[in-house]
């Protein structure tokens, strides 16, 4: 039996496993960078969502605690993270309610509270920084 010599074949394969390992590392690096990008975008969206929810909760509280006339004349501002002024857009309309042959005129209010479009609002809420909430 003649012993087989693989030395000649090994000279042609030098560095192949190193190149394979480097390609695998490159693929893994691209994969991990993609995962990091998705995670970062998710965290930014979560931050904006949290601040928007806080603003909406404060606006709802103002709708519950104040009457329409006070909100129209003095909407105030969001003071929990700096000062974000609120704007109120108020509309009045006369509605006649009839029941049992009796008609009563009633004034109906439509109020929209919104944040102003400025740099502070944009940094807090993202986009143009405007959040609107209506009560009709």
XYZ file of C-alpha atoms in Angstrom:
136
model
C 0.000 0.000 0.000
C 1.225 3.436 -0.891
C 0.721 6.190 1.735
C -1.255 9.145 0.466
C 0.445 12.505 0.784
C -1.889 15.504 1.131
C 0.805 18.107 1.567
C 0.542 19.243 -2.048
C -3.230 19.758 -1.704
C -2.827 21.777 1.492
C -0.648 24.376 -0.158
C -3.512 25.397 -2.422
C -5.968 25.715 0.497
C -4.026 28.030 2.770
C -6.140 30.954 4.043
C -9.475 29.649 2.758
C -10.833 29.001 6.246
C -9.652 32.462 7.316
C -11.546 34.078 4.439
C -14.649 32.038 5.274
C -14.456 33.193 8.894
C -14.060 36.831 7.834
C -17.079 36.610 5.509
C -19.126 35.041 8.313
C -18.065 37.851 10.685
C -19.027 40.448 8.070
C -22.482 38.901 7.624
C -22.994 38.784 11.398
C -21.864 42.408 11.755
C -24.392 43.546 9.136
C -27.098 41.520 10.875
C -26.330 43.022 14.288
C -26.210 46.560 12.852
C -29.661 46.003 11.363
C -31.003 44.776 14.703
C -29.467 47.791 16.475
C -31.083 50.151 13.941
C -34.526 48.595 14.448
C -34.129 48.762 18.229
C -33.066 52.422 18.127
C -36.050 53.406 15.979
C -38.385 51.536 18.300
C -37.018 53.367 21.338
C -37.432 56.764 19.663
C -41.027 55.917 18.735
C -41.690 54.806 22.313
C -40.345 58.110 23.660
C -42.568 60.183 21.379
C -45.564 58.010 22.194
C -45.017 58.475 25.945
C -44.792 62.272 25.720
C -47.822 62.423 23.415
C -49.825 60.323 25.873
C -48.863 62.639 28.750
C -49.976 65.656 26.725
C -53.296 64.017 25.832
C -53.922 63.073 29.471
C -53.366 66.655 30.583
C -55.663 67.957 27.831
C -58.382 65.486 28.876
C -58.016 66.640 32.461
C -58.519 70.245 31.367
C -61.654 69.279 29.458
C -63.036 67.570 32.555
C -62.119 70.247 35.101
C -62.864 73.427 33.146
C -65.974 74.639 31.439
C -66.065 75.696 27.799
C -65.869 79.426 28.430
C -62.756 79.159 30.617
C -60.971 76.936 28.098
C -61.775 79.299 25.238
C -60.487 82.396 27.031
C -57.469 80.859 28.798
C -56.318 77.462 27.485
C -53.049 77.621 29.473
C -49.973 75.548 28.699
C -48.427 72.151 29.331
C -45.964 72.739 32.163
C -44.689 69.242 32.961
C -41.585 69.482 30.728
C -40.977 73.129 30.091
C -43.670 75.367 28.713
C -45.686 74.277 25.701
C -48.488 76.785 25.091
C -51.931 75.482 24.180
C -54.294 77.051 21.666
C -58.054 76.765 21.876
C -60.308 76.909 18.840
C -63.887 77.420 20.031
C -67.059 77.363 17.970
C -70.562 78.078 19.215
C -73.743 76.994 17.524
C -77.381 77.370 18.466
C -79.266 74.085 18.564
C -82.994 73.824 19.196
C -84.079 70.745 21.114
C -87.730 69.765 20.829
C -89.506 67.189 22.964
C -93.190 66.836 23.724
C -94.137 70.027 21.915
C -91.610 72.151 23.869
C -88.660 73.694 22.033
C -85.622 74.949 23.927
C -82.661 76.733 22.298
C -79.310 75.426 23.554
C -75.823 76.739 22.843
C -73.484 73.913 21.816
C -69.740 74.383 22.035
C -67.111 72.695 19.925
C -63.627 73.102 21.384
C -60.308 71.971 19.966
C -57.200 72.181 22.145
C -53.898 71.923 20.335
C -50.231 72.540 20.948
C -48.471 75.225 18.950
C -46.059 74.466 16.150
C -42.636 75.467 17.466
C -39.212 73.952 18.151
C -40.017 72.913 21.726
C -43.142 71.027 20.645
C -41.305 69.369 17.766
C -38.562 68.117 20.086
C -41.081 66.731 22.586
C -43.727 65.232 20.319
C -41.931 64.649 17.007
C -43.124 65.734 13.582
C -44.466 69.277 13.537
C -45.171 69.106 17.288
C -48.915 69.680 17.012
C -51.312 67.489 19.013
C -55.039 68.181 18.697
C -57.911 67.047 20.879
C -61.556 67.955 20.336
C -64.600 67.962 22.565
C -67.938 68.409 20.896
